[in-house]
Amino acid sequence: MAALLAVVFAGGEEDGGPVAGPTVAIGTSAPVEATEPVTDEISPTPAGSPSPSSSAPRRSATPAELAAGLRATVDELVQERQLRSGGGNELRKRLREVEERIADGEPDKAREKLREFVEKLVSLRREDKLTARGYEVLVAGATQLAQALPAR
């Protein structure tokens, strides 16, 4: 892990210093950079399935939906033994706190809890309690959630 993980907050938290890992911005304006597509989780569309209409508007997932999806991803990674169960418990706890802050309408506090989630990800990866693939998937999900949180 030679790249830097910089946790950046919209409005400027100063304690989110650099640690080892890829770059993640916790805010609303940072672009998501995919390092490698994850294709093994996408099932092909059966040949007889109708394709979705291009005129139908696509709704973006809400922050609460993204947080719930991220928690489900943690569960899957534990089941696949890509994440140790103790680490999974820690990550779930932090995600529940993010979800509670979102439900309470406190995006700034949700951002802070999400930063703690990312810090735990880095720690778990460094301690080899989370696979590189699992780490990448969770970092991408955390980035997407950070971008979906309302601006200050």
Short mmCIF file of N, CA and C in Angstrom, two decimals:
data_model
loop_
_atom_site.label_atom_id
_atom_site.label_comp_id
_atom_site.label_asym_id
_atom_site.label_seq_id
_atom_site.Cartn_x
_atom_site.Cartn_y
_atom_site.Cartn_z
N MET A 1 0.84 -1.18 0.00
CA MET A 1 0.00 0.00 0.00
C MET A 1 0.88 1.23 0.00
N ALA A 2 1.21 1.69 -1.17
CA ALA A 2 2.11 2.82 -1.26
C ALA A 2 1.38 4.15 -1.38
N ALA A 3 0.11 4.13 -1.77
CA ALA A 3 -0.65 5.37 -1.94
C ALA A 3 -1.07 5.91 -0.58
N LEU A 4 -1.55 7.13 -0.56
CA LEU A 4 -1.99 7.76 0.69
C LEU A 4 -3.49 7.72 0.83
N LEU A 5 -3.97 7.57 2.03
CA LEU A 5 -5.38 7.69 2.34
C LEU A 5 -5.53 8.99 3.09
N ALA A 6 -6.16 9.94 2.47
CA ALA A 6 -6.39 11.22 3.12
C ALA A 6 -7.87 11.35 3.35
N VAL A 7 -8.25 11.48 4.58
CA VAL A 7 -9.66 11.66 4.91
C VAL A 7 -9.91 13.15 4.93
N VAL A 8 -10.69 13.63 3.98
CA VAL A 8 -10.92 15.05 3.80
C VAL A 8 -12.39 15.35 4.05
N PHE A 9 -12.66 16.34 4.83
CA PHE A 9 -14.03 16.71 5.14
C PHE A 9 -14.36 18.03 4.46
N ALA A 10 -15.60 18.12 3.96
CA ALA A 10 -16.07 19.39 3.43
C ALA A 10 -16.11 20.36 4.59
N GLY A 11 -15.48 21.48 4.49
CA GLY A 11 -15.45 22.43 5.58
C GLY A 11 -14.19 22.31 6.41
N GLY A 12 -13.42 21.25 6.26
CA GLY A 12 -12.07 21.18 6.78
C GLY A 12 -11.86 20.70 8.19
N GLU A 13 -12.01 19.43 8.47
CA GLU A 13 -11.55 18.87 9.73
C GLU A 13 -10.04 18.78 9.65
N GLU A 14 -9.34 19.12 10.70
CA GLU A 14 -7.89 19.13 10.65
C GLU A 14 -7.24 17.87 11.19
N ASP A 15 -7.99 16.99 11.85
CA ASP A 15 -7.37 15.82 12.43
C ASP A 15 -7.39 14.62 11.49
N GLY A 16 -7.83 14.74 10.25
CA GLY A 16 -7.87 13.63 9.30
C GLY A 16 -6.59 13.53 8.52
N GLY A 17 -5.47 13.31 9.18
CA GLY A 17 -4.16 13.27 8.53
C GLY A 17 -3.96 12.02 7.70
N PRO A 18 -2.88 11.99 6.91
CA PRO A 18 -2.64 10.88 6.01
C PRO A 18 -2.20 9.60 6.73
N VAL A 19 -2.67 8.48 6.19
CA VAL A 19 -2.26 7.15 6.62
C VAL A 19 -2.13 6.29 5.37
N ALA A 20 -1.56 5.12 5.48
CA ALA A 20 -1.33 4.28 4.30
C ALA A 20 -2.65 3.78 3.72
N GLY A 21 -2.76 3.78 2.39
CA GLY A 21 -3.94 3.27 1.69
C GLY A 21 -4.27 4.15 0.52
N PRO A 22 -5.35 3.86 -0.21
CA PRO A 22 -5.74 4.70 -1.33
C PRO A 22 -6.40 5.98 -0.86
N THR A 23 -6.60 6.93 -1.74
CA THR A 23 -7.19 8.21 -1.37
C THR A 23 -8.70 8.10 -1.30
N VAL A 24 -9.26 8.56 -0.20
CA VAL A 24 -10.71 8.61 0.00
C VAL A 24 -11.02 9.99 0.48
N ALA A 25 -12.00 10.64 -0.11
CA ALA A 25 -12.40 11.96 0.36
C ALA A 25 -13.77 11.84 1.00
N ILE A 26 -13.86 12.24 2.23
CA ILE A 26 -15.12 12.24 2.94
C ILE A 26 -15.68 13.64 2.79
N GLY A 27 -16.55 13.82 1.86
CA GLY A 27 -17.13 15.12 1.53
C GLY A 27 -18.07 14.95 0.37
N THR A 28 -18.42 16.04 -0.28
CA THR A 28 -19.38 15.92 -1.37
C THR A 28 -18.81 16.25 -2.73
N SER A 29 -17.56 16.69 -2.82
CA SER A 29 -17.06 17.13 -4.11
C SER A 29 -15.92 16.29 -4.67
N ALA A 30 -15.50 15.25 -3.98
CA ALA A 30 -14.36 14.47 -4.45
C ALA A 30 -14.79 13.42 -5.47
N PRO A 31 -14.02 13.26 -6.56
CA PRO A 31 -14.36 12.23 -7.53
C PRO A 31 -13.97 10.85 -7.01
N VAL A 32 -14.68 9.84 -7.49
CA VAL A 32 -14.36 8.47 -7.13
C VAL A 32 -13.45 7.92 -8.21
N GLU A 33 -12.29 7.39 -7.81
CA GLU A 33 -11.37 6.80 -8.76
C GLU A 33 -11.37 5.30 -8.54
N ALA A 34 -11.80 4.56 -9.55
CA ALA A 34 -11.82 3.11 -9.46
C ALA A 34 -10.44 2.58 -9.82
N THR A 35 -9.90 1.73 -8.96
CA THR A 35 -8.60 1.16 -9.24
C THR A 35 -8.73 -0.05 -10.15
N GLU A 36 -9.77 -0.83 -9.97
CA GLU A 36 -9.99 -2.01 -10.78
C GLU A 36 -11.45 -2.40 -10.63
N PRO A 37 -12.16 -2.64 -11.74
CA PRO A 37 -13.57 -2.98 -11.60
C PRO A 37 -13.75 -4.32 -10.91
N VAL A 38 -14.77 -4.40 -10.08
CA VAL A 38 -15.10 -5.65 -9.42
C VAL A 38 -16.25 -6.25 -10.20
N THR A 39 -15.97 -7.32 -10.95
CA THR A 39 -16.98 -7.87 -11.83
C THR A 39 -17.57 -9.18 -11.32
N ASP A 40 -16.98 -9.79 -10.33
CA ASP A 40 -17.48 -11.09 -9.89
C ASP A 40 -18.78 -11.00 -9.11
N GLU A 41 -19.23 -9.80 -8.77
CA GLU A 41 -20.47 -9.64 -8.03
C GLU A 41 -21.62 -9.21 -8.93
N ILE A 42 -21.36 -9.08 -10.21
CA ILE A 42 -22.40 -8.65 -11.15
C ILE A 42 -22.82 -9.87 -11.94
N SER A 43 -24.11 -10.21 -11.84
CA SER A 43 -24.57 -11.36 -12.60
C SER A 43 -25.08 -10.88 -13.96
N PRO A 44 -24.80 -11.66 -15.00
CA PRO A 44 -25.23 -11.25 -16.33
C PRO A 44 -26.75 -11.26 -16.44
N THR A 45 -27.26 -10.40 -17.29
CA THR A 45 -28.69 -10.33 -17.53
C THR A 45 -29.09 -11.49 -18.42
N PRO A 46 -30.12 -12.25 -18.04
CA PRO A 46 -30.56 -13.34 -18.91
C PRO A 46 -30.97 -12.79 -20.27
N ALA A 47 -30.77 -13.60 -21.32
CA ALA A 47 -31.03 -13.17 -22.69
C ALA A 47 -32.47 -12.73 -22.90
N GLY A 48 -33.41 -13.35 -22.23
CA GLY A 48 -34.81 -13.02 -22.45
C GLY A 48 -35.32 -11.85 -21.63
N SER A 49 -34.50 -11.26 -20.78
CA SER A 49 -34.93 -10.17 -19.92
C SER A 49 -35.07 -8.88 -20.71
N PRO A 50 -36.14 -8.14 -20.48
CA PRO A 50 -36.26 -6.85 -21.15
C PRO A 50 -35.26 -5.87 -20.57
N SER A 51 -34.71 -5.02 -21.41
CA SER A 51 -33.77 -4.02 -20.91
C SER A 51 -34.55 -2.84 -20.37
N PRO A 52 -34.00 -2.16 -19.36
CA PRO A 52 -34.72 -1.02 -18.78
C PRO A 52 -34.85 0.09 -19.82
N SER A 53 -35.94 0.82 -19.73
CA SER A 53 -36.19 1.91 -20.65
C SER A 53 -35.21 3.04 -20.43
N SER A 54 -34.66 3.58 -21.49
CA SER A 54 -33.71 4.68 -21.35
C SER A 54 -34.39 5.97 -20.96
N SER A 55 -35.73 6.03 -21.10
CA SER A 55 -36.44 7.26 -20.73
C SER A 55 -36.79 7.29 -19.25
N ALA A 56 -36.69 6.15 -18.56
CA ALA A 56 -37.01 6.11 -17.14
C ALA A 56 -35.89 6.77 -16.35
N PRO A 57 -36.23 7.75 -15.49
CA PRO A 57 -35.19 8.40 -14.69
C PRO A 57 -34.62 7.43 -13.67
N ARG A 58 -33.32 7.52 -13.46
CA ARG A 58 -32.66 6.66 -12.49
C ARG A 58 -32.49 7.43 -11.18
N ARG A 59 -33.00 6.87 -10.11
CA ARG A 59 -32.95 7.51 -8.81
C ARG A 59 -31.65 7.15 -8.12
N SER A 60 -30.99 8.14 -7.56
CA SER A 60 -29.77 7.90 -6.80
C SER A 60 -30.12 7.33 -5.44
N ALA A 61 -29.25 6.50 -4.92
CA ALA A 61 -29.47 5.93 -3.60
C ALA A 61 -29.30 7.01 -2.54
N THR A 62 -30.09 6.93 -1.50
CA THR A 62 -29.98 7.88 -0.40
C THR A 62 -28.79 7.50 0.48
N PRO A 63 -28.30 8.43 1.29
CA PRO A 63 -27.21 8.08 2.21
C PRO A 63 -27.58 6.90 3.12
N ALA A 64 -28.82 6.86 3.58
CA ALA A 64 -29.24 5.75 4.45
C ALA A 64 -29.19 4.42 3.71
N GLU A 65 -29.60 4.41 2.45
CA GLU A 65 -29.54 3.19 1.65
C GLU A 65 -28.10 2.76 1.40
N LEU A 66 -27.24 3.73 1.13
CA LEU A 66 -25.83 3.43 0.91
C LEU A 66 -25.18 2.86 2.17
N ALA A 67 -25.50 3.42 3.33
CA ALA A 67 -24.95 2.93 4.59
C ALA A 67 -25.43 1.50 4.86
N ALA A 68 -26.71 1.24 4.60
CA ALA A 68 -27.25 -0.11 4.79
C ALA A 68 -26.59 -1.09 3.82
N GLY A 69 -26.36 -0.66 2.59
CA GLY A 69 -25.68 -1.51 1.62
C GLY A 69 -24.25 -1.79 2.01
N LEU A 70 -23.60 -0.80 2.58
CA LEU A 70 -22.22 -0.97 3.05
C LEU A 70 -22.17 -1.98 4.20
N ARG A 71 -23.16 -1.90 5.07
CA ARG A 71 -23.23 -2.86 6.18
C ARG A 71 -23.47 -4.28 5.65
N ALA A 72 -24.31 -4.42 4.64
CA ALA A 72 -24.54 -5.73 4.02
C ALA A 72 -23.26 -6.25 3.37
N THR A 73 -22.47 -5.35 2.79
CA THR A 73 -21.20 -5.75 2.19
C THR A 73 -20.24 -6.26 3.26
N VAL A 74 -20.22 -5.61 4.41
CA VAL A 74 -19.39 -6.09 5.53
C VAL A 74 -19.82 -7.50 5.89
N ASP A 75 -21.12 -7.75 5.98
CA ASP A 75 -21.63 -9.09 6.31
C ASP A 75 -21.14 -10.12 5.30
N GLU A 76 -21.23 -9.77 4.01
CA GLU A 76 -20.79 -10.69 2.95
C GLU A 76 -19.30 -10.98 3.05
N LEU A 77 -18.51 -9.96 3.32
CA LEU A 77 -17.07 -10.15 3.42
C LEU A 77 -16.71 -11.05 4.60
N VAL A 78 -17.45 -10.94 5.69
CA VAL A 78 -17.22 -11.84 6.83
C VAL A 78 -17.58 -13.27 6.43
N GLN A 79 -18.72 -13.44 5.76
CA GLN A 79 -19.13 -14.79 5.33
C GLN A 79 -18.13 -15.39 4.35
N GLU A 80 -17.55 -14.57 3.50
CA GLU A 80 -16.57 -15.04 2.51
C GLU A 80 -15.17 -15.18 3.10
N ARG A 81 -15.03 -14.89 4.39
CA ARG A 81 -13.75 -14.94 5.11
C ARG A 81 -12.71 -13.98 4.53
N GLN A 82 -13.20 -12.88 3.99
CA GLN A 82 -12.30 -11.83 3.52
C GLN A 82 -12.10 -10.78 4.61
N LEU A 83 -12.90 -10.90 5.67
CA LEU A 83 -12.84 -10.00 6.81
C LEU A 83 -13.08 -10.84 8.06
N ARG A 84 -12.21 -10.68 9.03
CA ARG A 84 -12.39 -11.43 10.28
C ARG A 84 -13.63 -10.94 11.00
N SER A 85 -14.29 -11.84 11.70
CA SER A 85 -15.58 -11.49 12.31
C SER A 85 -15.47 -10.38 13.34
N GLY A 86 -14.39 -10.34 14.11
CA GLY A 86 -14.21 -9.25 15.08
C GLY A 86 -14.12 -7.90 14.38
N GLY A 87 -13.41 -7.87 13.27
CA GLY A 87 -13.31 -6.65 12.47
C GLY A 87 -14.66 -6.28 11.88
N GLY A 88 -15.40 -7.28 11.47
CA GLY A 88 -16.75 -7.04 10.94
C GLY A 88 -17.64 -6.41 11.99
N ASN A 89 -17.55 -6.89 13.22
CA ASN A 89 -18.34 -6.32 14.32
C ASN A 89 -18.00 -4.85 14.53
N GLU A 90 -16.70 -4.54 14.51
CA GLU A 90 -16.25 -3.14 14.68
C GLU A 90 -16.79 -2.25 13.56
N LEU A 91 -16.71 -2.74 12.32
CA LEU A 91 -17.18 -1.94 11.19
C LEU A 91 -18.69 -1.75 11.23
N ARG A 92 -19.42 -2.82 11.59
CA ARG A 92 -20.88 -2.71 11.70
C ARG A 92 -21.28 -1.68 12.74
N LYS A 93 -20.57 -1.68 13.86
CA LYS A 93 -20.85 -0.71 14.94
C LYS A 93 -20.70 0.71 14.42
N ARG A 94 -19.61 0.97 13.71
CA ARG A 94 -19.39 2.32 13.17
C ARG A 94 -20.44 2.68 12.13
N LEU A 95 -20.83 1.72 11.31
CA LEU A 95 -21.85 2.00 10.30
C LEU A 95 -23.22 2.26 10.94
N ARG A 96 -23.53 1.55 12.02
CA ARG A 96 -24.79 1.83 12.73
C ARG A 96 -24.79 3.27 13.25
N GLU A 97 -23.64 3.71 13.75
CA GLU A 97 -23.52 5.10 14.23
C GLU A 97 -23.70 6.09 13.08
N VAL A 98 -23.15 5.77 11.90
CA VAL A 98 -23.35 6.63 10.73
C VAL A 98 -24.83 6.69 10.40
N GLU A 99 -25.49 5.53 10.37
CA GLU A 99 -26.92 5.47 10.04
C GLU A 99 -27.76 6.26 11.05
N GLU A 100 -27.41 6.17 12.33
CA GLU A 100 -28.15 6.92 13.35
C GLU A 100 -28.02 8.43 13.12
N ARG A 101 -26.82 8.89 12.78
CA ARG A 101 -26.60 10.33 12.54
C ARG A 101 -27.35 10.78 11.29
N ILE A 102 -27.39 9.93 10.28
CA ILE A 102 -28.15 10.25 9.06
C ILE A 102 -29.63 10.36 9.40
N ALA A 103 -30.15 9.39 10.16
CA ALA A 103 -31.56 9.39 10.54
C ALA A 103 -31.92 10.61 11.39
N ASP A 104 -30.96 11.07 12.18
CA ASP A 104 -31.19 12.24 13.03
C ASP A 104 -31.02 13.56 12.27
N GLY A 105 -30.66 13.48 10.99
CA GLY A 105 -30.46 14.69 10.19
C GLY A 105 -29.18 15.43 10.56
N GLU A 106 -28.15 14.70 10.93
CA GLU A 106 -26.87 15.30 11.35
C GLU A 106 -25.75 14.86 10.40
N PRO A 107 -25.70 15.42 9.18
CA PRO A 107 -24.69 14.97 8.21
C PRO A 107 -23.25 15.21 8.66
N ASP A 108 -23.00 16.27 9.41
CA ASP A 108 -21.64 16.53 9.88
C ASP A 108 -21.18 15.43 10.84
N LYS A 109 -22.06 15.03 11.74
CA LYS A 109 -21.72 13.96 12.68
C LYS A 109 -21.64 12.62 11.95
N ALA A 110 -22.47 12.44 10.92
CA ALA A 110 -22.39 11.22 10.11
C ALA A 110 -21.04 11.15 9.41
N ARG A 111 -20.55 12.30 8.92
CA ARG A 111 -19.22 12.35 8.28
C ARG A 111 -18.12 11.96 9.26
N GLU A 112 -18.24 12.43 10.49
CA GLU A 112 -17.23 12.11 11.51
C GLU A 112 -17.24 10.60 11.79
N LYS A 113 -18.41 10.01 11.90
CA LYS A 113 -18.51 8.57 12.15
C LYS A 113 -18.00 7.79 10.93
N LEU A 114 -18.23 8.30 9.75
CA LEU A 114 -17.73 7.66 8.54
C LEU A 114 -16.21 7.72 8.50
N ARG A 115 -15.65 8.83 8.97
CA ARG A 115 -14.19 8.94 9.05
C ARG A 115 -13.64 7.87 9.98
N GLU A 116 -14.31 7.63 11.10
CA GLU A 116 -13.89 6.59 12.04
C GLU A 116 -13.98 5.21 11.38
N PHE A 117 -15.01 4.99 10.57
CA PHE A 117 -15.16 3.75 9.82
C PHE A 117 -13.95 3.53 8.90
N VAL A 118 -13.57 4.58 8.16
CA VAL A 118 -12.44 4.50 7.23
C VAL A 118 -11.14 4.26 7.99
N GLU A 119 -10.97 4.91 9.12
CA GLU A 119 -9.76 4.69 9.92
C GLU A 119 -9.69 3.23 10.37
N LYS A 120 -10.82 2.65 10.74
CA LYS A 120 -10.84 1.24 11.15
C LYS A 120 -10.52 0.35 9.96
N LEU A 121 -11.02 0.70 8.77
CA LEU A 121 -10.68 -0.06 7.56
C LEU A 121 -9.17 -0.12 7.37
N VAL A 122 -8.54 1.03 7.47
CA VAL A 122 -7.09 1.11 7.30
C VAL A 122 -6.39 0.22 8.32
N SER A 123 -6.84 0.29 9.55
CA SER A 123 -6.24 -0.50 10.62
C SER A 123 -6.41 -2.00 10.36
N LEU A 124 -7.60 -2.41 9.96
CA LEU A 124 -7.85 -3.83 9.70
C LEU A 124 -7.01 -4.34 8.54
N ARG A 125 -6.87 -3.51 7.52
CA ARG A 125 -6.05 -3.92 6.36
C ARG A 125 -4.58 -4.02 6.77
N ARG A 126 -4.12 -3.05 7.53
CA ARG A 126 -2.73 -3.04 7.98
C ARG A 126 -2.42 -4.26 8.84
N GLU A 127 -3.40 -4.69 9.64
CA GLU A 127 -3.23 -5.85 10.52
C GLU A 127 -3.53 -7.16 9.80
N ASP A 128 -3.79 -7.10 8.49
CA ASP A 128 -4.09 -8.26 7.65
C ASP A 128 -5.34 -9.00 8.12
N LYS A 129 -6.31 -8.25 8.63
CA LYS A 129 -7.58 -8.82 9.05
C LYS A 129 -8.67 -8.59 8.00
N LEU A 130 -8.28 -7.96 6.90
CA LEU A 130 -9.18 -7.64 5.79
C LEU A 130 -8.37 -7.80 4.51
N THR A 131 -8.93 -8.53 3.54
CA THR A 131 -8.21 -8.74 2.28
C THR A 131 -8.13 -7.43 1.49
N ALA A 132 -7.20 -7.39 0.55
CA ALA A 132 -7.04 -6.21 -0.30
C ALA A 132 -8.31 -5.95 -1.10
N ARG A 133 -8.92 -7.00 -1.64
CA ARG A 133 -10.15 -6.84 -2.41
C ARG A 133 -11.28 -6.29 -1.53
N GLY A 134 -11.43 -6.87 -0.33
CA GLY A 134 -12.46 -6.40 0.59
C GLY A 134 -12.24 -4.95 0.96
N TYR A 135 -10.99 -4.59 1.17
CA TYR A 135 -10.62 -3.21 1.50
C TYR A 135 -11.04 -2.26 0.38
N GLU A 136 -10.71 -2.62 -0.84
CA GLU A 136 -11.05 -1.78 -1.99
C GLU A 136 -12.55 -1.59 -2.13
N VAL A 137 -13.30 -2.68 -1.95
CA VAL A 137 -14.76 -2.61 -2.07
C VAL A 137 -15.33 -1.68 -0.99
N LEU A 138 -14.86 -1.82 0.24
CA LEU A 138 -15.38 -1.00 1.33
C LEU A 138 -14.95 0.46 1.20
N VAL A 139 -13.74 0.71 0.74
CA VAL A 139 -13.30 2.09 0.53
C VAL A 139 -14.16 2.75 -0.55
N ALA A 140 -14.43 2.02 -1.62
CA ALA A 140 -15.28 2.56 -2.69
C ALA A 140 -16.68 2.88 -2.16
N GLY A 141 -17.22 1.98 -1.35
CA GLY A 141 -18.55 2.22 -0.77
C GLY A 141 -18.55 3.40 0.18
N ALA A 142 -17.51 3.53 0.98
CA ALA A 142 -17.41 4.66 1.91
C ALA A 142 -17.30 5.98 1.15
N THR A 143 -16.56 5.96 0.05
CA THR A 143 -16.42 7.16 -0.77
C THR A 143 -17.76 7.56 -1.36
N GLN A 144 -18.49 6.57 -1.87
CA GLN A 144 -19.80 6.84 -2.45
C GLN A 144 -20.75 7.40 -1.38
N LEU A 145 -20.72 6.84 -0.19
CA LEU A 145 -21.56 7.33 0.89
C LEU A 145 -21.18 8.75 1.27
N ALA A 146 -19.89 9.02 1.35
CA ALA A 146 -19.42 10.37 1.70
C ALA A 146 -19.92 11.40 0.69
N GLN A 147 -19.89 11.03 -0.58
CA GLN A 147 -20.35 11.96 -1.61
C GLN A 147 -21.85 12.17 -1.58
N ALA A 148 -22.58 11.21 -1.06
CA ALA A 148 -24.04 11.33 -1.00
C ALA A 148 -24.53 12.12 0.20
N LEU A 149 -23.68 12.30 1.21
CA LEU A 149 -24.09 13.07 2.38
C LEU A 149 -24.30 14.53 1.99
N PRO A 150 -25.35 15.16 2.51
CA PRO A 150 -25.62 16.56 2.17
C PRO A 150 -24.45 17.46 2.57
N ALA A 151 -24.24 18.49 1.75
CA ALA A 151 -23.19 19.49 2.03
C ALA A 151 -23.57 20.27 3.29
N ARG A 152 -22.57 20.81 3.91
CA ARG A 152 -22.80 21.61 5.13
C ARG A 152 -23.58 22.85 4.83
#
